[in-house]
Coordinates of C-alpha atoms in Angstrom, one line a residue:
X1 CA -2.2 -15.1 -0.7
X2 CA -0.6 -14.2 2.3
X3 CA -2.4 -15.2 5.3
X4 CA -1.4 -14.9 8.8
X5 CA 1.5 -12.1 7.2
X6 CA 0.6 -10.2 10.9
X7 CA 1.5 -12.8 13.4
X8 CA 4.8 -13.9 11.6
X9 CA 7.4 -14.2 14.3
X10 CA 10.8 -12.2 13.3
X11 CA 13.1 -15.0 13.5
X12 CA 11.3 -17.3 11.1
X13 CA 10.3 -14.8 8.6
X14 CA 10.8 -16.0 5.5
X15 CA 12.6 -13.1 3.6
X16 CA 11.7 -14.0 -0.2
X17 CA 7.8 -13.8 0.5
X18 CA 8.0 -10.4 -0.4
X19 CA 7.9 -11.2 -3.9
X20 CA 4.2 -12.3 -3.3
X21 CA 2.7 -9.6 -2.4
X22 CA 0.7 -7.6 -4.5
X23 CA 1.8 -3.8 -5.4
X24 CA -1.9 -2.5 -4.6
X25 CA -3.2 -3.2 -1.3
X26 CA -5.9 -5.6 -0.6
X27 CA -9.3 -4.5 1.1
X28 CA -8.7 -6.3 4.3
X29 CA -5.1 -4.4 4.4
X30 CA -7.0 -0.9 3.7
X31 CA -10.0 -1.8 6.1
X32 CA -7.6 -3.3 8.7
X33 CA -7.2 -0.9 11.8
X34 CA -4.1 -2.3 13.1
X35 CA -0.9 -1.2 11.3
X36 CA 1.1 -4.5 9.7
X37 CA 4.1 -6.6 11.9
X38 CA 6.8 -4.6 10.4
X39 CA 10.9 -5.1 10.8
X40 CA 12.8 -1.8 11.4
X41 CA 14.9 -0.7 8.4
X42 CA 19.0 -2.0 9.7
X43 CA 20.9 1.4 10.8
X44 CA 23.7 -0.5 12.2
X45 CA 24.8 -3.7 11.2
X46 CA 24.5 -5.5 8.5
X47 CA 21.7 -7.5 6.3
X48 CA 21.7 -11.1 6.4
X49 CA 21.2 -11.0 2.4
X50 CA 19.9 -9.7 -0.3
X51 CA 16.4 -11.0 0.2
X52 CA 16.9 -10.0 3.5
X53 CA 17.5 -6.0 2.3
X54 CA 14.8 -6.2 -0.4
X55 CA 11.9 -7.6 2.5
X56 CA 12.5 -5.1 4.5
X57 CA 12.9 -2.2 1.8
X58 CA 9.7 -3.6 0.0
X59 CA 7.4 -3.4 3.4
X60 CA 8.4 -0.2 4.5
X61 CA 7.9 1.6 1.3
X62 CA 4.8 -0.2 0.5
X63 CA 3.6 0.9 4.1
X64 CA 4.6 4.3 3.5
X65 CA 2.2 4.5 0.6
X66 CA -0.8 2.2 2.4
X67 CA -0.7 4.0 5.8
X68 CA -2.2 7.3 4.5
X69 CA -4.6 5.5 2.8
X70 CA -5.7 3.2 5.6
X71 CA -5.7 6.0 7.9
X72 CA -8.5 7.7 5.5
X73 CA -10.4 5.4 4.8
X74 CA -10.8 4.2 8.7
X75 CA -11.6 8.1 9.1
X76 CA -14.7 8.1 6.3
X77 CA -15.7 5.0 8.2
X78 CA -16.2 6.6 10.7
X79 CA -18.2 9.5 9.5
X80 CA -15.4 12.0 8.8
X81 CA -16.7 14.1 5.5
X82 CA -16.0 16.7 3.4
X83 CA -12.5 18.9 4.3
X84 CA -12.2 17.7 7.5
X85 CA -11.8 14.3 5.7
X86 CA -7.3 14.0 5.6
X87 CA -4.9 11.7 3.5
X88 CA -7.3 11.0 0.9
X89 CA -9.8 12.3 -1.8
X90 CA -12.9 10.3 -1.9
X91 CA -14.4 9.8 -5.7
X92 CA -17.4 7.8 -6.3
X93 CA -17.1 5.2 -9.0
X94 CA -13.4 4.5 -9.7
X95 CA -12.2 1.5 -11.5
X96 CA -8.8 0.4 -11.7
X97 CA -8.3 -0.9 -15.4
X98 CA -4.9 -1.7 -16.3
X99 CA -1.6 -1.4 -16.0
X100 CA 0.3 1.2 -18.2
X101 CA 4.2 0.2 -18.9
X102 CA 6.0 3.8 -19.5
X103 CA 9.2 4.8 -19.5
X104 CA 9.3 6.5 -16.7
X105 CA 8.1 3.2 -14.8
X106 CA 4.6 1.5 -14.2
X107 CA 1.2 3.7 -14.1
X108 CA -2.1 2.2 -13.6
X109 CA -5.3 3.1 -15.6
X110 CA -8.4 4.7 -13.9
X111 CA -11.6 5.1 -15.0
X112 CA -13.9 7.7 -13.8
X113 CA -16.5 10.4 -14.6
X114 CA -15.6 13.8 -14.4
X115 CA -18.3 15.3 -15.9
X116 CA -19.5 16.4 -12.4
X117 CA -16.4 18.4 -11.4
X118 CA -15.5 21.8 -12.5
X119 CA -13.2 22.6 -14.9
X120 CA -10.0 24.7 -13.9
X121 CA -8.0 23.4 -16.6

């Protein structure tokens, strides 16, 4: 686990924990209102390493992809319904099953029921 990730000070961040984070975010990390202590992708200058590029690659990408999510969620929280609900879809009843390995690069499994929705296919 990665506790205290948000009060990490940027001189002592320890640039291989990336590896140890999960892909899909946790509930606290969805749920959380405060966006994550983030470094600033390098524009000028130079990396101190590799770990160091991957880090900072890894969180902003992986933020890229939570933020929307978080910024749903926090809205249906709050009450926000139907289309004036943005960022996300809200289905009822979704698991996450497995990974899928493909070719084209790692896919996850869902389970739902559709029978409720109408078909335009």
């Amino acid at each position: 686990k990665l506790e205290g990730i948000h009060r990490y000070e940027f001189e002592n961040w320890d640039d291989s924990q990336y590896k140890q984070i999960p892909i899909l975010p946790t509930m606290e990390e969805v749920c959380h209102s405060a966006p994550p202590c983030l470094r600033s992708n390098i524009i000028q200058g130079s990396y101190k390493g590799w770990e160091h590029y991957y880090d900072i690659q890894f969180r902003l990408l992986r933020e890229d992809f939570i933020a929307p999510l978080r910024r749903g969620v926090q809205s249906f929280l709050a009450g926000t319904r139907g289309r004036d609900l943005h960022d996300i879809n809200m289905y009822r009843g979704v698991y996450v099953l497995e990974p899928v390995f493909t070719r084209k690069g790692t896919c996850f499994a869902l389970f739902f029921d559709a029978s409720h929705f109408r078909k335009s296919w």
